[in-house]
Short mmCIF file of C-alpha atoms and ligand atoms in Angstrom, two decimals:
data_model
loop_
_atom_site.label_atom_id
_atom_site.label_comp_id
_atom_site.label_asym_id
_atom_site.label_seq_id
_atom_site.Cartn_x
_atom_site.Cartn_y
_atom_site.Cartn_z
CA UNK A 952 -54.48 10.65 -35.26
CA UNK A 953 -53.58 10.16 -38.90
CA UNK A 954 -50.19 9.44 -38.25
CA UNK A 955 -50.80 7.03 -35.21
CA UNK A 956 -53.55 5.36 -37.56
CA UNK A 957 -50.64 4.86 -40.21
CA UNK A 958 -48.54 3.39 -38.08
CA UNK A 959 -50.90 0.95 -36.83
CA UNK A 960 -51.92 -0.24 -40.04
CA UNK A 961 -47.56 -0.38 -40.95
CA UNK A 962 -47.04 -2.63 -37.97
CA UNK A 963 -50.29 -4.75 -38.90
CA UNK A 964 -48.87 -4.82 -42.10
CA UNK A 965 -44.89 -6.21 -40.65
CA UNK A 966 -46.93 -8.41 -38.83
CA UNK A 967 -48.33 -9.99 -41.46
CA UNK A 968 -45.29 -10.67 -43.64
CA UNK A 969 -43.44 -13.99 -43.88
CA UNK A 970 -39.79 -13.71 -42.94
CA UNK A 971 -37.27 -16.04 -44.83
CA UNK A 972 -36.57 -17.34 -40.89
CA UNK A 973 -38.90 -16.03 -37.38
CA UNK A 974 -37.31 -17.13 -33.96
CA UNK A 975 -40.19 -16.76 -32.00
CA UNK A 976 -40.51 -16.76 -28.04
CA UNK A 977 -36.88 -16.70 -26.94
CA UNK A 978 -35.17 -13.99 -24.62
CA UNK A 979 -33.52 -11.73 -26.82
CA UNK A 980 -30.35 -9.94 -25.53
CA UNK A 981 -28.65 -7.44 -27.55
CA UNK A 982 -25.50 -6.24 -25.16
CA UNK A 983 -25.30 -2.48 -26.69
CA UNK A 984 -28.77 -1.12 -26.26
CA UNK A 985 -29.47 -3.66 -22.93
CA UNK A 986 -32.62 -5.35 -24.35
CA UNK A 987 -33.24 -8.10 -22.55
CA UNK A 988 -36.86 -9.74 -22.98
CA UNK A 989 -38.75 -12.13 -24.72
CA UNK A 990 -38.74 -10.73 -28.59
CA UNK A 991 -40.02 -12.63 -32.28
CA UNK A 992 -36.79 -12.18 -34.33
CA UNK A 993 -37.69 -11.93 -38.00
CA UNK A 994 -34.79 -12.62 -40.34
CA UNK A 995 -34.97 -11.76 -44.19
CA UNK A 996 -31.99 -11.44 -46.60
CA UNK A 997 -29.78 -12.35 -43.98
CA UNK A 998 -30.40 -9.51 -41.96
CA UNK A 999 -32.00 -9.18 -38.89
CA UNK A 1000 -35.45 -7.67 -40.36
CA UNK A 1001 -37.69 -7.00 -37.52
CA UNK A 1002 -37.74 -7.52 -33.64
CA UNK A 1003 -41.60 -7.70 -32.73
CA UNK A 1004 -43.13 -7.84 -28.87
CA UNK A 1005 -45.86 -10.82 -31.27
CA UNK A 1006 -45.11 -13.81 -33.12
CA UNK A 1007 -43.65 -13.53 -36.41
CA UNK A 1008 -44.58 -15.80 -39.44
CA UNK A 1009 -41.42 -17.07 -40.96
CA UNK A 1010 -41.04 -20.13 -44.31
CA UNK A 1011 -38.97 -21.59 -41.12
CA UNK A 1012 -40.37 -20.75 -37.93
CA UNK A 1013 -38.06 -21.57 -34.78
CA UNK A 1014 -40.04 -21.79 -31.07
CA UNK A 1015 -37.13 -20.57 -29.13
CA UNK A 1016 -39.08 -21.07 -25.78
CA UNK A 1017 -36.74 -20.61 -23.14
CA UNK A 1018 -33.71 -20.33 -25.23
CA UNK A 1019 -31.24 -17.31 -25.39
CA UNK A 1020 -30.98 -15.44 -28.01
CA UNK A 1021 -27.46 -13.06 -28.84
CA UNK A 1022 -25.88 -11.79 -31.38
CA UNK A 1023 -23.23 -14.28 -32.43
CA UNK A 1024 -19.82 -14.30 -30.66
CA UNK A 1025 -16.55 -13.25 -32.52
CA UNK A 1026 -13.43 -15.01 -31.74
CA UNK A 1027 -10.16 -12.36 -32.19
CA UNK A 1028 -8.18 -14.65 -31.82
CA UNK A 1029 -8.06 -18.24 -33.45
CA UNK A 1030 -5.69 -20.08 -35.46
CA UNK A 1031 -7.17 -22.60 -37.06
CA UNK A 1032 -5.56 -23.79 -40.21
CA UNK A 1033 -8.03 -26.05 -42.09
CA UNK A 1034 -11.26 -24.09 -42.52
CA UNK A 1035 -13.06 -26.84 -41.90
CA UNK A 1036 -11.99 -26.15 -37.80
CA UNK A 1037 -14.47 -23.76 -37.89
CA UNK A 1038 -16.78 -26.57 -36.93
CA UNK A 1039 -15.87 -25.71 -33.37
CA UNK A 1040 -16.66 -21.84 -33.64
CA UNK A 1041 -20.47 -23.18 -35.07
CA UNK A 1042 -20.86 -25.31 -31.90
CA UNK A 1043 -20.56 -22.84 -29.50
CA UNK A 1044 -22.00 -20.06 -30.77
CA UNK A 1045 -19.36 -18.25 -33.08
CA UNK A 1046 -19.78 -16.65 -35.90
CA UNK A 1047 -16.52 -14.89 -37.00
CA UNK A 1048 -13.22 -16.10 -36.08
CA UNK A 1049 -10.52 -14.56 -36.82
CA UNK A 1050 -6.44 -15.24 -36.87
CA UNK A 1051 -5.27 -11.75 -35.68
CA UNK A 1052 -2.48 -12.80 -33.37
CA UNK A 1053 0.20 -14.35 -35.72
CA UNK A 1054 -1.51 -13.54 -39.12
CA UNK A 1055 -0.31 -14.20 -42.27
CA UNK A 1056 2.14 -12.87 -44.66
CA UNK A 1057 0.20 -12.91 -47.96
CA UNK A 1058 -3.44 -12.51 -47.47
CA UNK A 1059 -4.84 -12.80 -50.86
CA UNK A 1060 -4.52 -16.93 -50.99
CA UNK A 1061 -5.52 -16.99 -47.70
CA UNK A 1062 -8.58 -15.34 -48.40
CA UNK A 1063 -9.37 -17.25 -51.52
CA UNK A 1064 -8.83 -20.84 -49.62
CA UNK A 1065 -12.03 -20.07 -46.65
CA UNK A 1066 -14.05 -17.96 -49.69
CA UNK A 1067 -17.22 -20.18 -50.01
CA UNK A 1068 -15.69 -23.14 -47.65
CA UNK A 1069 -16.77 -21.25 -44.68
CA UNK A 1070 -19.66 -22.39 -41.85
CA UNK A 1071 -18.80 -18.70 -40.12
CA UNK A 1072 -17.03 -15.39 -41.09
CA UNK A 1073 -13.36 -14.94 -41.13
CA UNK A 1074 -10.60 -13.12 -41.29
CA UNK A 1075 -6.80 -12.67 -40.83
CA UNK A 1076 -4.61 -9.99 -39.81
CA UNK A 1077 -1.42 -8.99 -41.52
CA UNK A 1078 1.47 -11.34 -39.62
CA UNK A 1079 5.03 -9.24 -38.72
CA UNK A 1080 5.88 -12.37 -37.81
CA UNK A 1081 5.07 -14.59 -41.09
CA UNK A 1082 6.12 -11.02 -42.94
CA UNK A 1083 8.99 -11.37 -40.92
CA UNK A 1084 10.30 -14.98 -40.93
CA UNK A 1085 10.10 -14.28 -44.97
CA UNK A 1086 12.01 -11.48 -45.39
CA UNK A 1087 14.64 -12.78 -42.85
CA UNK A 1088 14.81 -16.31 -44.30
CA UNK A 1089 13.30 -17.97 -41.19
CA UNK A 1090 12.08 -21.91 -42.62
CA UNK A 1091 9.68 -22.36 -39.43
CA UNK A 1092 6.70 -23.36 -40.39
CA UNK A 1093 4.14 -21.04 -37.85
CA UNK A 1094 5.85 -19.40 -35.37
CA UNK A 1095 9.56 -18.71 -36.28
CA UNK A 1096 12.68 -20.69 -34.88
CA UNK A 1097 15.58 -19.34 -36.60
CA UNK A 1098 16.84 -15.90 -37.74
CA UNK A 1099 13.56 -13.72 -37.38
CA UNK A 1100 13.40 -15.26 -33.87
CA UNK A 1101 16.77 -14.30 -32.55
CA UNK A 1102 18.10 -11.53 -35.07
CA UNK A 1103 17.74 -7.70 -35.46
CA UNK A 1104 16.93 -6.82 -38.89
CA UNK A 1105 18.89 -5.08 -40.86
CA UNK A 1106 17.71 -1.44 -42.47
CA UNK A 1107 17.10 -3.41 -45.84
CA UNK A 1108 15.56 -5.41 -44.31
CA UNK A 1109 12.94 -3.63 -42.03
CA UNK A 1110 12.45 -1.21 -45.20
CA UNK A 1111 11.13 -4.38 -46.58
CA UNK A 1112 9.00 -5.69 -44.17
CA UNK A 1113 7.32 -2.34 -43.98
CA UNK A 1114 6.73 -2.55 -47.27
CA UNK A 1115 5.56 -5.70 -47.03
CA UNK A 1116 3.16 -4.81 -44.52
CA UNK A 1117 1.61 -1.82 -46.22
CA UNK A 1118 0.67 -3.99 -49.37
CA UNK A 1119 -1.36 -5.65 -46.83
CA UNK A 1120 -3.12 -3.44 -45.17
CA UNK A 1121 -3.55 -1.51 -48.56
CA UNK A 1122 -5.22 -4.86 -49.96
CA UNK A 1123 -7.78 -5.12 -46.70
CA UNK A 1124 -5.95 -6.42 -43.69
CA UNK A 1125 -8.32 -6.38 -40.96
CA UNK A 1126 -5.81 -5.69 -38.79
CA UNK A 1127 -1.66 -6.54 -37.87
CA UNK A 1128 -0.70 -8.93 -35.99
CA UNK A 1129 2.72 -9.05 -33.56
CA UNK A 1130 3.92 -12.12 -31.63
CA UNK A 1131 7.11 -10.19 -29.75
CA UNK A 1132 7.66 -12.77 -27.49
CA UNK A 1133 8.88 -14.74 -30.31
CA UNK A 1134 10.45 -12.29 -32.23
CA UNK A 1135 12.36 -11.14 -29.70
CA UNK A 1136 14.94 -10.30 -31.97
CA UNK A 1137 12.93 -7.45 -33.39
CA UNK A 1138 14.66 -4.12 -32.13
CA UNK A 1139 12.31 -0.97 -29.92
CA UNK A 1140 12.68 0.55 -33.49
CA UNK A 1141 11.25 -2.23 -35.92
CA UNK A 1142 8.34 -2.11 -33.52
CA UNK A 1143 7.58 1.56 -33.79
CA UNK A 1144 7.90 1.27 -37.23
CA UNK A 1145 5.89 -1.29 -37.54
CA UNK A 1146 3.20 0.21 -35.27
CA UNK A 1147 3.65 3.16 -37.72
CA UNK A 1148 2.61 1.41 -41.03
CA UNK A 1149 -0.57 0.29 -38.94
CA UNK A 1150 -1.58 3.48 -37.82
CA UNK A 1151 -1.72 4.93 -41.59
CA UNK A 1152 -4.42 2.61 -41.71
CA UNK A 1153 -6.11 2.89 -38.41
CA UNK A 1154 -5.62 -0.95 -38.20
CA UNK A 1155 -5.17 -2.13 -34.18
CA UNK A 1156 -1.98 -3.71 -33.59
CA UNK A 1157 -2.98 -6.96 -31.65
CA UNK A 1158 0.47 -8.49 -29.25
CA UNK A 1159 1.46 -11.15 -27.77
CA UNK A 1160 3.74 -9.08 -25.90
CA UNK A 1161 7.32 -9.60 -24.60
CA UNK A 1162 7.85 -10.36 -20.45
CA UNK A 1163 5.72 -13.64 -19.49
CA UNK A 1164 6.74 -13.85 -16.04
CA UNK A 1165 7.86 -17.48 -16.66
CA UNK A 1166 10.30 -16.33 -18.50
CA UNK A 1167 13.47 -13.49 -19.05
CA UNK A 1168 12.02 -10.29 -18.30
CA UNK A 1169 8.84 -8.42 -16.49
CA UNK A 1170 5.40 -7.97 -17.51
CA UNK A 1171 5.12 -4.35 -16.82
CA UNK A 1172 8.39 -3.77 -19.35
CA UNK A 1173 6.72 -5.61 -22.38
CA UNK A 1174 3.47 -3.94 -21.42
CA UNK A 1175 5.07 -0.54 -21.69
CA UNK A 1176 7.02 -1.38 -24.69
CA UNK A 1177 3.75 -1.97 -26.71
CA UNK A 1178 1.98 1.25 -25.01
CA UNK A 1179 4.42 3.36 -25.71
CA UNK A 1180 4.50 1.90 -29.46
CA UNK A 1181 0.71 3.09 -29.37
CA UNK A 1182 1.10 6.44 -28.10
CA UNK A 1183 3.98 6.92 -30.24
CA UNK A 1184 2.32 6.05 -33.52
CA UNK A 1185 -1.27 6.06 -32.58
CA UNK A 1186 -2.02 2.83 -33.90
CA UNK A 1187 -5.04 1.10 -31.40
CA UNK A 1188 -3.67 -1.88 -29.48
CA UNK A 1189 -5.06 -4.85 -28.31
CA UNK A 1190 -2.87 -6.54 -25.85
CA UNK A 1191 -3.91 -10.50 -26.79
CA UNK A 1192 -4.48 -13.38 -24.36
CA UNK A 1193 -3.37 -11.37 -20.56
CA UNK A 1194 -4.20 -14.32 -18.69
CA UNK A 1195 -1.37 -16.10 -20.01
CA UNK A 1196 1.07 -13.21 -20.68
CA UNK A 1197 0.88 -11.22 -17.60
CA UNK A 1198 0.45 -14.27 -15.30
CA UNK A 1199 1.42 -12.97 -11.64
CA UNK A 1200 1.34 -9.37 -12.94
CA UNK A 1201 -2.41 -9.62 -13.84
CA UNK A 1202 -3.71 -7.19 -11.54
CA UNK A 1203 -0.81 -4.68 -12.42
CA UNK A 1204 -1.03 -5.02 -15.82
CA UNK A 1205 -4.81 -4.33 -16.28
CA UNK A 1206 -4.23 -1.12 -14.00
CA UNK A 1207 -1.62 0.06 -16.76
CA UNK A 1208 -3.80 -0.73 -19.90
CA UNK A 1209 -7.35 0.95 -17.53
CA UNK A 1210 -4.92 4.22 -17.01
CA UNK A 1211 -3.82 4.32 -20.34
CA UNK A 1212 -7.57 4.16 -21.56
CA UNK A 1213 -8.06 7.41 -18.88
CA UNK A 1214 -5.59 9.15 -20.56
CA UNK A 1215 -7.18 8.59 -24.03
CA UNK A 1216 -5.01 5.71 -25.41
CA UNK A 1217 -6.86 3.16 -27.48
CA UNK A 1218 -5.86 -0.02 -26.19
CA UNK A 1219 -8.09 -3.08 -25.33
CA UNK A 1220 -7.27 -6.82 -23.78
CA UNK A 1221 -8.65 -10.24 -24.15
CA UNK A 1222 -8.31 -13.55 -22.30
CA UNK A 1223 -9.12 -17.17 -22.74
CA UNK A 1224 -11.15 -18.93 -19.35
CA UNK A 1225 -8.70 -21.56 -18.78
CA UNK A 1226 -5.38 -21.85 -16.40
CA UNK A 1227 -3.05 -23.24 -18.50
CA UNK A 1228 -2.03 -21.99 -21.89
CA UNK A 1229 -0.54 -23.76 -25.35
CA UNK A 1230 2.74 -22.78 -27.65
CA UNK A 1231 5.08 -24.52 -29.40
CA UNK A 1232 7.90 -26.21 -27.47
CA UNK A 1233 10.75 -25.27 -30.21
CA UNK A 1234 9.72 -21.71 -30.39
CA UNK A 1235 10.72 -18.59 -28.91
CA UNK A 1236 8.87 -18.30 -25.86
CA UNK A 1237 11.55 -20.87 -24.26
CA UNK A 1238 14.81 -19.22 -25.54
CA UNK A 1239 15.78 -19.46 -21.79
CA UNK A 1240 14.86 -22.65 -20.59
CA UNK A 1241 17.89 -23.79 -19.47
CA UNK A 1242 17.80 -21.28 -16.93
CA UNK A 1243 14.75 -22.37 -15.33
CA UNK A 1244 14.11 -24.39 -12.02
CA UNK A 1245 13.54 -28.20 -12.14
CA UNK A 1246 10.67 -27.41 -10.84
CA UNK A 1247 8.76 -25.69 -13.21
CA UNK A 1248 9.54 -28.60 -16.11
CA UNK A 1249 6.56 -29.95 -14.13
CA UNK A 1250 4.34 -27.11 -15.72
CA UNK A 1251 4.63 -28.02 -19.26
CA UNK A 1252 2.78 -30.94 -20.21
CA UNK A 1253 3.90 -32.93 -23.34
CA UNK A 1254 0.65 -33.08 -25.98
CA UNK A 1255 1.06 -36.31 -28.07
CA UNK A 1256 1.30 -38.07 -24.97
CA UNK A 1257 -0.56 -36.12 -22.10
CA UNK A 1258 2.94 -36.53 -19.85
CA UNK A 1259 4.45 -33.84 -17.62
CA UNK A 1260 8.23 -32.85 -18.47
CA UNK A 1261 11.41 -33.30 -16.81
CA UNK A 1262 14.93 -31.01 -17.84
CA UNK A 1263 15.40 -33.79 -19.69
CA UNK A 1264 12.08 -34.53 -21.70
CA UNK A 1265 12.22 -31.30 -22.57
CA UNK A 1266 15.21 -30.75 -24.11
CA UNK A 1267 14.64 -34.11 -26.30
CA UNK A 1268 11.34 -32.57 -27.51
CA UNK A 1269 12.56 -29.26 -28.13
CA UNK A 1270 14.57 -30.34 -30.47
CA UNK A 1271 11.81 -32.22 -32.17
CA UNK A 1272 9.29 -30.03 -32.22
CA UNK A 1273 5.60 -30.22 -30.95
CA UNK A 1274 2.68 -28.60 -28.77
CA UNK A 1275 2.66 -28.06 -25.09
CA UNK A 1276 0.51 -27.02 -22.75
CA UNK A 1277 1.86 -24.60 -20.10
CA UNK A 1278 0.11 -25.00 -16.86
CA UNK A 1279 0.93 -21.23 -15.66
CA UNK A 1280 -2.09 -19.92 -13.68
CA UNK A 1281 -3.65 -19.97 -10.67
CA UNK A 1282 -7.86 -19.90 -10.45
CA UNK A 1283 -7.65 -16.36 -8.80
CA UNK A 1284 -5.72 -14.57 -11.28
CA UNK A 1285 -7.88 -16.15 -13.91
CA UNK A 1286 -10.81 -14.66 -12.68
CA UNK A 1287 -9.16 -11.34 -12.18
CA UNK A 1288 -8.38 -11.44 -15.99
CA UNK A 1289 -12.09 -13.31 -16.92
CA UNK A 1290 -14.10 -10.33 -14.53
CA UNK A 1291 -12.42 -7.18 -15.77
CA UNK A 1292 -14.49 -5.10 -17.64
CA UNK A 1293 -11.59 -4.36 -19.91
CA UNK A 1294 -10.97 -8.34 -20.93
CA UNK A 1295 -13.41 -9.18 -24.36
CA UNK A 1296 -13.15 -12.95 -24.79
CA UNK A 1297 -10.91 -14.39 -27.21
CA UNK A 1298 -10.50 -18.14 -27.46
CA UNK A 1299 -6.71 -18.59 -28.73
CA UNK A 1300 -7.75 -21.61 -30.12
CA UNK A 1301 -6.90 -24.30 -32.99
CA UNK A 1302 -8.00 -26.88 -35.01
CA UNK A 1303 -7.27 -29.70 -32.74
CA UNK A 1304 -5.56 -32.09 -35.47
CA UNK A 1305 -5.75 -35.66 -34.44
CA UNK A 1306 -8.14 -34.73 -31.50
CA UNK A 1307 -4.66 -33.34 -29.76
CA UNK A 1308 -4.83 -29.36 -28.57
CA UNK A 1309 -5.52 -27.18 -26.12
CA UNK A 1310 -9.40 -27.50 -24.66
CA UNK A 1311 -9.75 -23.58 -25.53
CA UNK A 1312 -10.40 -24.55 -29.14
CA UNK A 1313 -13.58 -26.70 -28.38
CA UNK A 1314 -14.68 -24.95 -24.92
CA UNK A 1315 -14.18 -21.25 -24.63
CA UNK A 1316 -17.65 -19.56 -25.04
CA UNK A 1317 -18.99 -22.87 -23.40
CA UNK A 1318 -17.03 -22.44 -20.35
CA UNK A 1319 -17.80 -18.56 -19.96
CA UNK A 1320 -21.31 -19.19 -19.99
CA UNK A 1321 -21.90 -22.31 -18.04
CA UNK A 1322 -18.79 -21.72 -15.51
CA UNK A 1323 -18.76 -18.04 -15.03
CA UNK A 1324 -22.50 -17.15 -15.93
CA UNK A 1325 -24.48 -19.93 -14.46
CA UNK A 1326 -22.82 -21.80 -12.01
CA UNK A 1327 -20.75 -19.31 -10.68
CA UNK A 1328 -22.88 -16.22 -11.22
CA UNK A 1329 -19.45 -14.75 -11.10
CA UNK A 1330 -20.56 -12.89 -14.47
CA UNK A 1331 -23.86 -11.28 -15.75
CA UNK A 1332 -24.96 -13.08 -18.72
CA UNK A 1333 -25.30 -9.68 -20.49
CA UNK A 1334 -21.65 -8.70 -19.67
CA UNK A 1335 -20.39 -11.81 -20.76
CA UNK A 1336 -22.05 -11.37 -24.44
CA UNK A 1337 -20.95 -7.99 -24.16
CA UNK A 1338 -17.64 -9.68 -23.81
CA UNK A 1339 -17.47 -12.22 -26.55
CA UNK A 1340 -19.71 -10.58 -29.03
CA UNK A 1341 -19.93 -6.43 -28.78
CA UNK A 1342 -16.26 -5.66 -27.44
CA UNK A 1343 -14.41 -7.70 -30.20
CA UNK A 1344 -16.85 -5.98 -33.52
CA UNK A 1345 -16.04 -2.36 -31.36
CA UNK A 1346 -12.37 -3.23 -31.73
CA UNK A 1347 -12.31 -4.21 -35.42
CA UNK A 1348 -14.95 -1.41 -36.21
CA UNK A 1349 -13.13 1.92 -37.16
CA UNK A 1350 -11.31 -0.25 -39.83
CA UNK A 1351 -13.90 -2.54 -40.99
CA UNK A 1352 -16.66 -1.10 -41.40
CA UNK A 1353 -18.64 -4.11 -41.46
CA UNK A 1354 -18.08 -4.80 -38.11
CA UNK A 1355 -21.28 -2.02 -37.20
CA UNK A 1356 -23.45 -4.84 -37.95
CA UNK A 1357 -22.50 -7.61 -36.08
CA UNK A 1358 -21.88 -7.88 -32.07
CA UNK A 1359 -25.55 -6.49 -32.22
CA UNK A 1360 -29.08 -8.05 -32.23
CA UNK A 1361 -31.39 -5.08 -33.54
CA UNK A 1362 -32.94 -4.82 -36.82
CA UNK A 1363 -30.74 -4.13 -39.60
CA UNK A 1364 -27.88 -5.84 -37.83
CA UNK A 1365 -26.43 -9.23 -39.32
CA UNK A 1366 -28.30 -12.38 -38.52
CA UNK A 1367 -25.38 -13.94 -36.84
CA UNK A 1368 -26.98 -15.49 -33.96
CA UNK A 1369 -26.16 -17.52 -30.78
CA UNK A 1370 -29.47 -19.79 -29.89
CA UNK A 1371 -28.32 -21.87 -26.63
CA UNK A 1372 -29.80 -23.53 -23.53
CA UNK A 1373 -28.50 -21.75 -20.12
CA UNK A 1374 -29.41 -24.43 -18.24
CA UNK A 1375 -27.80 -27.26 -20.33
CA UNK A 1376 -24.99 -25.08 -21.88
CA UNK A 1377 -21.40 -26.82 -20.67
CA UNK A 1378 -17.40 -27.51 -22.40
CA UNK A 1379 -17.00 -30.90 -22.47
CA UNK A 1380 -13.27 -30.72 -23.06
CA UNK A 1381 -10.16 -31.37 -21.11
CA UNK A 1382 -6.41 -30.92 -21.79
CA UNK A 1383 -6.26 -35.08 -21.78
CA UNK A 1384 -9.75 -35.20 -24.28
CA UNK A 1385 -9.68 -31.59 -25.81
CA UNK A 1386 -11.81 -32.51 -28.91
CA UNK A 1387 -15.19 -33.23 -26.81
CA UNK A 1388 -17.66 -31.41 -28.06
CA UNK A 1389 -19.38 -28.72 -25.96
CA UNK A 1390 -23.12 -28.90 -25.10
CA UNK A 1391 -26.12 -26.16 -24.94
CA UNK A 1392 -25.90 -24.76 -27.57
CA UNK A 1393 -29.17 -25.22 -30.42
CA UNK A 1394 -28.58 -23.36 -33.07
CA UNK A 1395 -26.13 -20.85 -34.65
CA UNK A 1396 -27.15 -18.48 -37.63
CA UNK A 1397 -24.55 -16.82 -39.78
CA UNK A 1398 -25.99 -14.30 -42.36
CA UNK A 1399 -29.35 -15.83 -41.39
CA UNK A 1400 -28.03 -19.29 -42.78
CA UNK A 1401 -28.40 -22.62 -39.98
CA UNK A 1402 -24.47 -23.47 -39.01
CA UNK A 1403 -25.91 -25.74 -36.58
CA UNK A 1404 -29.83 -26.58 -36.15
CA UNK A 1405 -31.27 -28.16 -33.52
CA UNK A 1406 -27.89 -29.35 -31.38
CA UNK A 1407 -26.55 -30.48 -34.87
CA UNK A 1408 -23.92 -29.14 -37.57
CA UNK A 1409 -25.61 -28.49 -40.61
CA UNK A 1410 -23.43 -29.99 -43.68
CA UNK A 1411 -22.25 -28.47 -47.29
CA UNK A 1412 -23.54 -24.99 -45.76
CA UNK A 1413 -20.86 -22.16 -46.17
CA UNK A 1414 -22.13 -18.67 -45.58
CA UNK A 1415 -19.38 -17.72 -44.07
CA UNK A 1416 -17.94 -14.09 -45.39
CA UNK A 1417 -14.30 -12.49 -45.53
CA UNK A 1418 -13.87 -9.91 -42.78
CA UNK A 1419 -11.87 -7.39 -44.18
CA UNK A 1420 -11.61 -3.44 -44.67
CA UNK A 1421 -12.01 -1.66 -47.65
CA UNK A 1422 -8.67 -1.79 -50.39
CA UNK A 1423 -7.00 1.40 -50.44
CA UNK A 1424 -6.01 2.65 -53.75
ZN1 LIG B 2032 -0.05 -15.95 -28.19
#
């Protein structure tokens, strides 16, 4: 009786106290322990301080009255340049985004450009391709065009890179990033080796992996490459974007990476909710385009000027240099990548310079929700934020250990928080008009800061925070 009487008089006593920020009256999802009810949300300190079944009393008190509530989503994979891109992650619900693909070569400035310039959290991986192009002499200015696309490195060479790589990780890479399909010059071995550095460090290896079926080679080959780079080193893998890299092979290729996982390989996917994809039109990807039909010059779609290209246009603009969009999928295989329980969601977007881009970068976690969630009812809301928020903090987790608090609504989780409107949520943006903003979506919190309040980006408001693991001495 004592006990039950102290209790009583503790949660009187929570009750009573005034949170820095209470979200009262909204349905509260958290995707790892299933809650999914009507909950007061009591943020202090930037954490999430108490989840009450009554009202909370907060110095800003939000009536979230029909409104969602999630943890915030975390975008794997986004390569957004300026920080100030990040404006699209804050409309739609993001609160980390992350450049884990490509990466970067040399972290440290990296870091230092986004620290306290940032609306959400961020991070980058360590690049084998920007380590790569350095070390090889490659002048491209993102994804490489010259020698570290088309040559095997030498054993200087890939002694270097390794280095290289190591110094990263050992400062706090999150993670290393591989873009095989353009480095295809890099040999089995450089990839092993490679694979090896990042298993010292227990950081996931995330691919864009050789065999697009558009292209030289077969989906199941690259697949298997990277897998057996996993089991050989035991680095985790994350095969990046399968919608657009295993195209045709979709349903095959998810069978490989859900037998692996029987057989006790860590390896995850992600995918973006859109048929067509976006590259560069000088890089690798295309080494054998002059092979290709007439036919499918029809697929690629010019940015600057929206047009569709002939042999022709294409090889005029290769040799300038620009984006295109590669209009690769079909609806069906999309949703076989979207549905899997084995795909987290991963926008693959960019900062949309000049209002030109791919619609992924303004749209993603707008279309999942209002496309596949509510219109569709292809997807259970709670799987979806399972999707886009748990999945991707599980993956960077057993590196960074700061990932255990986010992905999760419960109390003493980060206060990154979605706030959005099912019923109004919707992507705005199209491949002719990518830079529409979505709609839906009322407020996103990052370290129990506003991003966006009421529909609206909240200006001069950085809380954003490096993701990154812990420097090894
Ligand atoms: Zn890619």
């Amino acid at each position: 009786m004592r006990t039950g009487g102290a209790a009583l008089l503790l949660a009187a006593a929570a009750a009573a106290q005034t949170y820095d920020i209470a979200i009262n009256h909204g349905r509260v999802l958290d995707p790892e322990s299933g809650l999914d009810g009507v909950r007061h949300v009591g943020i202090r300190g930037g954490k999430i301080a108490r989840l009450s079944r009554s009202p909370l009393r907060g110095r800003t008190a939000i009536d979230a009255r029909g409104l969602i509530v999630t943890p915030g989503f975390i975008d794997l994979h986004w390569h957004g340049r300026d920080p100030a891109s990040d404006r699209w992650g804050a409309l739609q619900g993001v609160t980390a985004a992350l450049e884990l693909e490509i990466g970067v070569a040399d972290l440290e400035p990296w870091y230092a450009a986004r620290a306290g310039r940032s609306r959400i959290h961020y991070g980058a991986a360590a690049g084998h391709p920007p380590i790569r192009m350095r070390v090889m002499g490659d002048p491209a200015d993102f994804l490489p065009t010259g020698d570290a696309a088309h040559r095997a490195a030498t054993p200087a060479e890939l002694t270097e890179m390794a280095r290289r790589l190591e110094d990263q990780l050992r400062w706090g890479a999150p993670a290393v990033g591989f873009g095989l399909a353009y480095t295809y010059g890099a040999s089995y071995r450089e990839i092993i080796e490679m694979f090896r550095v990042a298993a010292r460090f227990r950081a996931s290896c995330h691919v864009h992996m050789r065999g697009s079926t558009s292209f030289s080679g077969e989906v199941e080959q690259g697949l298997s490459e990277v897998i057996a780079a996993a089991v050989i080193s035991g680095a985790p893998l994350q095969v990046v974007h399968i919608n657009a890299t295993a195209g045709q092979a979709i349903a095959s290729a998810l069978g490989m990476i859900r037998d692996a996982r029987a057989r006790g390989i860590d390896i995850t996917t992600e995918a973006y909710p859109y048929t067509a994809g976006a590259t560069s039109i000088e890089s690798g990807v295309f080494k054998d385009w002059e092979q290709m039909p007439d036919s499918w010059f029809q697929t690629i779609q010019w940015v600057r000027t929206g047009e569709r290209l002939t042999r022709e246009s294409f090889a005029r603009y290769r040799r300038q240099g620009g984006g295109v969009i590669v209009h690769s999928n079909t609806p069906a295989r999309l949703d076989q990548a979207i549905l899997s329980p084995l795909t987290m969601i991963a926008s693959d977007g960019s900062d949309l310079r000049g209002g030109q881009g791919h619609p992924r970068s303004s749209g993603c976690y707008a279309r999942i929700l209002a496309h596949y969630v509510r219109d569709r009812q292809a997807l259970p809301l709670r799987e979806a934020i399972r999707k886009a928020a748990l999945m991707p903090a599980q993956r960077l987790e057993g590196r960074v250990p700061m990932m255990r608090n986010k992905g999760r609504l419960r109390e003493g989780a980060d206060a990154d928080l979605a706030v959005f409107d099912l019923a109004r949520v919707r992507d705005r943006s199209t491949y002719e008009q990518p830079a529409l903003e979505p709609e839906g979506f009322v407020h996103t919190l990052v370290n129990g800061a506003f991003v966006l309040r009421d529909g609206r980006l909240v200006e001069d408001v950085y809380p954003g925070q490096a993701i990154r693991a812990p420097r090894t001495p």
